[in-house]
Amino acid sequence: MNELIHLKSAGLKSTVPRLKVLSLFESGNDRHLSAEDVYKKLLASGDDVGLATVYRVLNQFEQAGLLVKHHFEGDKSVFELNQGEHHDHIVCLQCGRVEEFYDATIELRQKKAAAERGFAVHDHSLYIYANCIKPQCLYKS
Amino acid sequence: MNELIHLKSAGLKSTVPRLKVLSLFESGNDRHLSAEDVYKKLLASGDDVGLATVYRVLNQFEQAGLLVKHHFEGDKSVFELNQGEHHDHIVCLQCGRVEEFYDATIELRQKKAAAERGFAVHDHSLYIYANCIKPQCLYKS
DNA sequence: TTGTTAATGCTAATCATTCTCATTTGTAAT
DNA sequence: ATTACAAATGAGAATGATTAGCATTAACAA
């Protein structure tokens, strides 16, 4: 199984909670999950992990580069599988739909803006908060 | 005094705590302040306001459009005077220096990216986390 | 199979922020 | 000026997300 390899090569011992969390993300049903989301989903599938462990595992995975953490507006943070290519996010304020996008020009100009001001870019986050135009966006997530 | 006008036209009753908070921001010594920062600065100048009041006032000012709230990496949020023109931020991860910038192309392409995907932009936030190149960045804020 | 070390699962603690509510203050009308 | 009343304040409790502490359990190498 795929997950095992990931854990090993990340220098993480392969434990039951870690495998479950990882395969949750790899199942791909929801790309963006908060710790609470993960916890609930695991409980729902009968898997019995502690919330503290979920937090720990998510942070370890982030450190190991398996997941990326995002802070959408305000409160809780969400994680997504790290698939190599950086991208930014558009979040619908009504239904919570999250769309990913990448714009090379934006990336470039960011680097430039930083360099001009005496900074070396380490990281950056761009979130667009918006409203769906489509009619199917009438329900709250 | 200037502050009084601002409060009035924002539909806010002019009270002692509100005037103090507002003039703190208008003094311009620090553009970006957290609730905690404001609280401490007021205490330091012998002004005796409650932390809860600081939070309340900051949020009211944000609602009223006098201040803008930002969520830099992670935890606490910071406020800055709203001077009309939107801008993005570069934050030094070492010393905490915050630099503001505006790039019309970036703005434009954001709008475009959103529109193409069926979103109407409501708001957006772009933070660049970086390291100062300059040598004077050797101290923590 | 065993032993050691790291990982887990509770629960309590922490941190930022909000809420409650009794007391005080601004203000518009007297 | 005074009064009257709603709105604002302050202190501390409450909340929500996240982390820490610690006794118990599970990986994995020998």
CSV table of C-alpha atoms (C1' of nucleotides) in Angstrom, one decimal:
chain,number,residue,atom,x,y,z
A,1,MET,CA,0.0,0.0,0.0
A,2,ASN,CA,0.9,3.5,-0.9
A,3,GLU,CA,0.5,5.1,2.5
A,4,LEU,CA,3.1,2.9,4.1
A,5,ILE,CA,5.8,4.0,1.7
A,6,HIS,CA,4.9,7.7,2.3
A,7,LEU,CA,5.2,7.3,6.0
A,8,LYS,CA,8.5,5.4,5.8
A,9,SER,CA,10.1,7.8,3.4
A,10,ALA,CA,8.9,10.6,5.6
A,11,GLY,CA,10.8,9.1,8.5
A,12,LEU,CA,7.6,8.3,10.4
A,13,LYS,CA,6.7,5.1,12.1
A,14,SER,CA,3.7,3.5,10.5
A,15,THR,CA,1.0,3.4,13.1
A,16,VAL,CA,-2.7,2.8,12.9
A,17,PRO,CA,-3.9,6.4,13.4
A,18,ARG,CA,-1.3,7.7,10.9
A,19,LEU,CA,-2.4,5.3,8.2
A,20,LYS,CA,-6.0,6.1,8.7
A,21,VAL,CA,-5.5,9.8,8.6
A,22,LEU,CA,-3.3,9.6,5.5
A,23,SER,CA,-5.7,7.3,3.6
A,24,LEU,CA,-8.5,9.7,4.4
A,25,PHE,CA,-6.7,12.4,2.5
A,26,GLU,CA,-5.7,10.1,-0.2
A,27,SER,CA,-9.2,8.8,-0.8
A,28,GLY,CA,-9.7,12.3,-2.2
A,29,ASN,CA,-13.3,12.7,-1.3
A,30,ASP,CA,-12.5,16.0,0.3
A,31,ARG,CA,-9.3,17.8,-0.4
A,32,HIS,CA,-9.6,20.3,2.4
A,33,LEU,CA,-10.1,19.0,6.0
A,34,SER,CA,-9.8,20.6,9.4
A,35,ALA,CA,-8.6,18.6,12.4
A,36,GLU,CA,-12.2,18.4,13.5
A,37,ASP,CA,-13.3,17.2,10.1
A,38,VAL,CA,-10.8,14.4,10.2
A,39,TYR,CA,-11.7,13.5,13.7
A,40,LYS,CA,-15.4,13.2,12.9
A,41,LYS,CA,-14.8,11.3,9.7
A,42,LEU,CA,-12.7,8.8,11.5
A,43,LEU,CA,-15.3,8.4,14.3
A,44,ALA,CA,-18.0,8.0,11.6
A,45,SER,CA,-16.1,5.1,10.0
A,46,GLY,CA,-15.9,3.4,13.4
A,47,ASP,CA,-12.2,4.2,13.8
A,48,ASP,CA,-11.4,5.3,17.3
A,49,VAL,CA,-8.7,7.9,17.4
A,50,GLY,CA,-8.3,10.7,19.9
A,51,LEU,CA,-8.6,14.3,18.8
A,52,ALA,CA,-5.2,15.1,20.3
A,53,THR,CA,-3.7,12.4,18.1
A,54,VAL,CA,-5.4,13.8,15.1
A,55,TYR,CA,-3.8,17.2,15.7
A,56,ARG,CA,-0.4,15.7,16.4
A,57,VAL,CA,-0.5,13.6,13.3
A,58,LEU,CA,-1.7,16.4,11.1
A,59,ASN,CA,1.2,18.6,12.3
A,60,GLN,CA,3.7,15.9,11.8
A,61,PHE,CA,2.5,15.3,8.3
A,62,GLU,CA,2.8,19.0,7.6
A,63,GLN,CA,6.4,19.0,8.9
A,64,ALA,CA,7.1,16.0,6.8
A,65,GLY,CA,5.8,17.7,3.8
A,66,LEU,CA,2.9,15.3,3.2
A,67,LEU,CA,0.3,17.8,3.9
A,68,VAL,CA,0.0,21.6,3.5
A,69,LYS,CA,-1.8,23.7,6.1
A,70,HIS,CA,-4.0,26.7,5.3
A,71,HIS,CA,-5.6,29.3,7.4
A,72,PHE,CA,-8.8,30.3,5.7
A,73,GLU,CA,-10.5,33.4,7.1
A,74,GLY,CA,-10.4,33.4,10.9
A,75,ASP,CA,-10.7,30.4,13.0
A,76,LYS,CA,-9.8,26.8,12.3
A,77,SER,CA,-7.1,25.7,9.9
A,78,VAL,CA,-7.5,23.1,7.1
A,79,PHE,CA,-5.0,20.6,5.6
A,80,GLU,CA,-4.7,19.2,2.1
A,81,LEU,CA,-2.5,16.6,0.5
A,82,ASN,CA,0.8,18.1,-0.8
A,83,GLN,CA,1.0,17.1,-4.4
A,84,GLY,CA,4.0,19.1,-5.2
A,85,GLU,CA,2.6,22.0,-7.2
A,86,HIS,CA,1.8,25.1,-5.2
A,87,HIS,CA,-1.5,26.8,-5.8
A,88,ASP,CA,-3.7,29.4,-4.3
A,89,HIS,CA,-7.4,29.2,-3.2
A,90,ILE,CA,-10.7,30.7,-3.9
A,91,VAL,CA,-13.2,30.1,-1.1
A,92,CYS,CA,-17.0,30.7,-1.4
A,93,LEU,CA,-18.2,32.6,1.6
A,94,GLN,CA,-21.7,31.0,1.3
A,95,CYS,CA,-21.3,27.4,0.6
A,96,GLY,CA,-17.6,26.9,1.5
A,97,ARG,CA,-16.7,25.5,-2.0
A,98,VAL,CA,-12.9,25.7,-2.4
A,99,GLU,CA,-11.4,26.1,-5.8
A,100,GLU,CA,-7.7,25.9,-6.5
A,101,PHE,CA,-5.8,27.9,-9.1
A,102,TYR,CA,-2.3,28.8,-10.1
A,103,ASP,CA,-1.2,31.9,-11.9
A,104,ALA,CA,2.4,32.1,-12.9
A,105,THR,CA,2.3,35.9,-13.4
A,106,ILE,CA,1.0,36.4,-9.9
A,107,GLU,CA,3.8,34.2,-8.5
A,108,LEU,CA,6.4,36.1,-10.5
A,109,ARG,CA,5.2,39.5,-9.4
A,110,GLN,CA,5.1,38.5,-5.8
A,111,LYS,CA,8.7,37.4,-5.9
A,112,LYS,CA,9.6,40.6,-7.6
A,113,ALA,CA,7.7,42.8,-5.1
A,114,ALA,CA,9.5,41.1,-2.3
A,115,ALA,CA,13.0,41.3,-3.9
A,116,GLU,CA,12.5,45.0,-4.6
A,117,ARG,CA,11.9,45.7,-0.9
A,118,GLY,CA,14.8,43.6,0.4
A,119,PHE,CA,13.0,40.4,1.2
A,120,ALA,CA,13.7,36.8,0.2
A,121,VAL,CA,10.4,35.0,-0.1
A,122,HIS,CA,10.0,32.0,2.1
A,123,ASP,CA,6.4,31.3,1.6
A,124,HIS,CA,3.2,33.1,0.7
A,125,SER,CA,-0.5,32.6,1.0
A,126,LEU,CA,-3.2,34.0,-1.3
A,127,TYR,CA,-6.9,33.5,-0.5
A,128,ILE,CA,-9.7,35.0,-2.5
A,129,TYR,CA,-13.0,35.1,-0.6
A,130,ALA,CA,-15.8,35.2,-3.0
A,131,ASN,CA,-19.4,34.2,-3.8
A,132,CYS,CA,-20.3,31.5,-6.2
A,133,ILE,CA,-22.1,32.8,-9.2
A,134,LYS,CA,-23.7,29.4,-10.0
A,135,PRO,CA,-27.2,28.8,-8.7
A,136,GLN,CA,-26.2,25.6,-6.9
A,137,CYS,CA,-24.6,27.7,-4.3
A,138,LEU,CA,-27.6,28.2,-2.2
A,139,TYR,CA,-26.8,25.9,0.6
A,140,LYS,CA,-24.4,26.3,3.4
A,141,SER,CA,-21.6,23.7,3.7
B,1,MET,CA,-9.6,66.9,16.9
B,2,ASN,CA,-9.7,64.6,14.0
B,3,GLU,CA,-10.7,61.5,15.9
B,4,LEU,CA,-14.0,62.9,17.0
B,5,ILE,CA,-15.0,63.5,13.4
B,6,HIS,CA,-14.1,60.0,12.4
B,7,LEU,CA,-16.2,58.5,15.2
B,8,LYS,CA,-19.2,60.7,14.6
B,9,SER,CA,-19.3,60.0,10.9
B,10,ALA,CA,-18.9,56.3,11.6
B,11,GLY,CA,-22.0,56.5,13.7
B,12,LEU,CA,-20.1,55.7,16.9
B,13,LYS,CA,-20.6,57.5,20.1
B,14,SER,CA,-17.4,59.3,21.1
B,15,THR,CA,-16.1,57.6,24.3
B,16,VAL,CA,-12.8,57.7,26.1
B,17,PRO,CA,-11.6,54.2,25.2
B,18,ARG,CA,-12.6,54.7,21.6
B,19,LEU,CA,-10.8,58.0,21.3
B,20,LYS,CA,-7.7,56.5,22.8
B,21,VAL,CA,-7.6,53.5,20.6
B,22,LEU,CA,-8.2,55.6,17.5
B,23,SER,CA,-5.5,58.1,18.3
B,24,LEU,CA,-3.1,55.3,19.0
B,25,PHE,CA,-3.5,54.2,15.4
B,26,GLU,CA,-3.4,57.7,14.1
B,27,SER,CA,-0.2,58.5,15.9
B,28,GLY,CA,1.3,56.2,13.3
B,29,ASN,CA,4.2,54.9,15.4
B,30,ASP,CA,3.1,51.3,14.6
B,31,ARG,CA,0.8,50.7,11.7
B,32,HIS,CA,0.0,47.1,12.6
B,33,LEU,CA,-1.2,46.3,16.1
B,34,SER,CA,-2.9,43.3,17.7
B,35,ALA,CA,-5.5,43.7,20.4
B,36,GLU,CA,-2.9,42.7,22.9
B,37,ASP,CA,-0.5,45.3,21.5
B,38,VAL,CA,-3.1,48.0,21.8
B,39,TYR,CA,-4.0,46.9,25.3
B,40,LYS,CA,-0.4,47.0,26.5
B,41,LYS,CA,0.3,50.3,24.9
B,42,LEU,CA,-2.7,51.9,26.6
B,43,LEU,CA,-1.7,50.5,29.9
B,44,ALA,CA,1.8,51.7,29.4
B,45,SER,CA,0.6,55.3,28.8
B,46,GLY,CA,-1.4,55.1,32.0
B,47,ASP,CA,-4.8,54.7,30.3
B,48,ASP,CA,-6.9,52.2,32.0
B,49,VAL,CA,-9.1,50.3,29.5
B,50,GLY,CA,-10.2,46.7,29.7
B,51,LEU,CA,-9.0,44.1,27.3
B,52,ALA,CA,-12.6,43.2,26.4
B,53,THR,CA,-13.2,46.8,25.5
B,54,VAL,CA,-10.2,46.9,23.3
B,55,TYR,CA,-11.5,43.8,21.4
B,56,ARG,CA,-14.9,45.4,21.1
B,57,VAL,CA,-13.7,48.7,19.9
B,58,LEU,CA,-11.3,47.2,17.4
B,59,ASN,CA,-14.1,45.1,15.9
B,60,GLN,CA,-16.5,48.1,15.8
B,61,PHE,CA,-13.9,50.1,14.0
B,62,GLU,CA,-13.4,47.4,11.5
B,63,GLN,CA,-17.1,47.2,10.9
B,64,ALA,CA,-17.2,51.0,10.6
B,65,GLY,CA,-14.4,50.8,8.0
B,66,LEU,CA,-11.9,52.8,10.2
B,67,LEU,CA,-9.6,49.8,10.5
B,68,VAL,CA,-8.7,46.8,8.5
B,69,LYS,CA,-8.1,43.4,10.1
B,70,HIS,CA,-5.4,41.0,9.0
B,71,HIS,CA,-4.6,37.4,9.9
B,72,PHE,CA,-0.9,37.0,9.6
B,73,GLU,CA,0.3,33.4,9.9
B,74,GLY,CA,-1.5,31.6,12.5
B,75,ASP,CA,-2.6,33.0,15.8
B,76,LYS,CA,-3.5,36.6,16.6
B,77,SER,CA,-4.9,39.1,14.2
B,78,VAL,CA,-3.6,42.6,13.7
B,79,PHE,CA,-5.4,45.8,12.7
B,80,GLU,CA,-4.2,48.8,10.7
B,81,LEU,CA,-5.7,52.2,9.9
B,82,ASN,CA,-7.9,52.0,6.8
B,83,GLN,CA,-6.5,54.7,4.5
B,84,GLY,CA,-8.6,53.8,1.5
B,85,GLU,CA,-6.2,52.1,-0.8
B,86,HIS,CA,-6.0,48.3,-0.6
B,87,HIS,CA,-2.6,46.7,-0.3
B,88,ASP,CA,-0.9,43.4,0.4
B,89,HIS,CA,1.7,42.6,3.0
B,90,ILE,CA,5.2,41.2,3.2
B,91,VAL,CA,6.1,39.9,6.7
B,92,CYS,CA,9.6,39.1,7.8
B,93,LEU,CA,9.6,35.9,9.7
B,94,GLN,CA,12.6,36.9,11.8
B,95,CYS,CA,12.1,40.4,12.9
B,96,GLY,CA,8.4,40.9,12.2
B,97,ARG,CA,8.9,43.9,9.9
B,98,VAL,CA,5.9,44.4,7.8
B,99,GLU,CA,6.1,46.1,4.4
B,100,GLU,CA,3.1,47.0,2.3
B,101,PHE,CA,2.8,46.8,-1.4
B,102,TYR,CA,0.3,47.1,-4.2
B,103,ASP,CA,0.5,45.4,-7.6
B,104,ALA,CA,-2.2,46.2,-10.1
B,105,THR,CA,-1.4,43.2,-12.2
B,106,ILE,CA,-1.8,40.8,-9.3
B,107,GLU,CA,-5.1,42.4,-8.4
B,108,LEU,CA,-6.3,42.1,-12.0
B,109,ARG,CA,-5.3,38.5,-12.4
B,110,GLN,CA,-7.0,37.6,-9.2
B,111,LYS,CA,-10.2,39.0,-10.3
B,112,LYS,CA,-9.8,37.2,-13.6
B,113,ALA,CA,-9.0,33.8,-12.0
B,114,ALA,CA,-12.1,34.1,-9.9
B,115,ALA,CA,-14.4,35.1,-12.7
B,116,GLU,CA,-13.2,32.3,-14.9
B,117,ARG,CA,-14.2,29.8,-12.2
B,118,GLY,CA,-17.6,31.2,-11.4
B,119,PHE,CA,-16.9,33.4,-8.4
B,120,ALA,CA,-17.5,37.1,-7.7
B,121,VAL,CA,-14.6,38.3,-5.6
B,122,HIS,CA,-15.7,39.7,-2.2
B,123,ASP,CA,-12.3,40.1,-0.6
B,124,HIS,CA,-8.9,38.7,-0.7
B,125,SER,CA,-5.7,38.5,1.3
B,126,LEU,CA,-2.2,38.0,0.1
B,127,TYR,CA,0.6,37.6,2.6
B,128,ILE,CA,4.2,37.0,1.7
B,129,TYR,CA,6.3,35.5,4.4
B,130,ALA,CA,9.9,36.2,3.9
B,131,ASN,CA,13.3,37.0,5.4
B,132,CYS,CA,14.9,40.4,5.4
B,133,ILE,CA,18.0,40.5,3.3
B,134,LYS,CA,19.3,43.6,5.1
B,135,PRO,CA,21.7,43.0,8.0
B,136,GLN,CA,19.6,45.0,10.5
B,137,CYS,CA,17.3,42.1,10.6
B,138,LEU,CA,19.0,40.2,13.3
B,139,TYR,CA,16.7,41.0,16.2
B,140,LYS,CA,13.3,39.6,17.0
B,141,SER,CA,10.5,42.1,17.2
C,1,DT,C1',9.2,-13.0,21.9
C,2,DT,C1',10.9,-9.4,24.3
C,3,DG,C1',12.5,-4.7,25.5
C,4,DT,C1',12.9,-0.1,24.5
C,5,DT,C1',11.2,4.0,22.6
C,6,DA,C1',8.0,6.4,20.4
C,7,DA,C1',3.0,7.0,19.8
C,8,DT,C1',-1.6,7.2,21.6
C,9,DG,C1',-5.6,8.7,24.3
C,10,DC,C1',-7.3,10.9,28.0
C,11,DT,C1',-7.8,15.1,30.5
C,12,DA,C1',-6.2,19.4,31.9
C,13,DA,C1',-4.0,23.6,30.3
C,14,DT,C1',-3.3,27.5,27.2
C,15,DC,C1',-4.3,31.3,24.1
C,16,DA,C1',-7.0,34.4,21.7
C,17,DT,C1',-11.3,36.0,21.7
C,18,DT,C1',-16.2,36.6,23.0
C,19,DC,C1',-20.0,36.8,26.4
C,20,DT,C1',-22.5,38.2,30.7
C,21,DC,C1',-23.9,41.5,33.6
C,22,DA,C1',-23.6,44.9,37.0
C,23,DT,C1',-21.9,49.7,36.9
C,24,DT,C1',-20.7,53.9,34.5
C,25,DT,C1',-20.8,57.3,30.9
C,26,DG,C1',-22.4,60.1,26.7
C,27,DT,C1',-26.0,62.7,25.1
C,28,DA,C1',-30.3,64.4,23.8
C,29,DA,C1',-34.2,66.4,26.0
C,30,DT,C1',-35.7,69.0,30.0
D,1,DA,C1',-27.1,72.6,34.3
D,2,DT,C1',-29.9,68.2,35.4
D,3,DT,C1',-32.2,64.3,34.3
D,4,DA,C1',-33.1,60.0,32.2
D,5,DC,C1',-32.0,56.2,29.4
D,6,DA,C1',-29.7,53.7,26.2
D,7,DA,C1',-25.3,52.4,25.0
D,8,DA,C1',-20.5,51.5,26.5
D,9,DT,C1',-17.3,49.8,29.8
D,10,DG,C1',-14.7,46.6,32.9
D,11,DA,C1',-13.9,42.4,35.3
D,12,DG,C1',-14.2,37.9,35.1
D,13,DA,C1',-16.4,33.7,33.3
D,14,DA,C1',-17.1,31.1,29.1
D,15,DT,C1',-15.8,29.4,24.6
D,16,DG,C1',-13.4,27.2,20.8
D,17,DA,C1',-9.3,25.7,18.8
D,18,DT,C1',-5.1,23.8,19.8
D,19,DT,C1',-1.3,21.9,22.8
D,20,DA,C1',0.9,19.8,26.9
D,21,DG,C1',1.4,16.2,30.5
D,22,DC,C1',1.4,11.6,31.7
D,23,DA,C1',0.2,6.9,32.2
D,24,DT,C1',-0.8,3.1,29.0
D,25,DT,C1',-0.1,0.8,24.6
D,26,DA,C1',1.8,-0.5,20.3
D,27,DA,C1',5.9,-0.5,16.6
D,28,DC,C1',9.9,-2.7,15.5
D,29,DA,C1',14.7,-4.1,16.0
D,30,DA,C1',17.4,-7.5,18.3
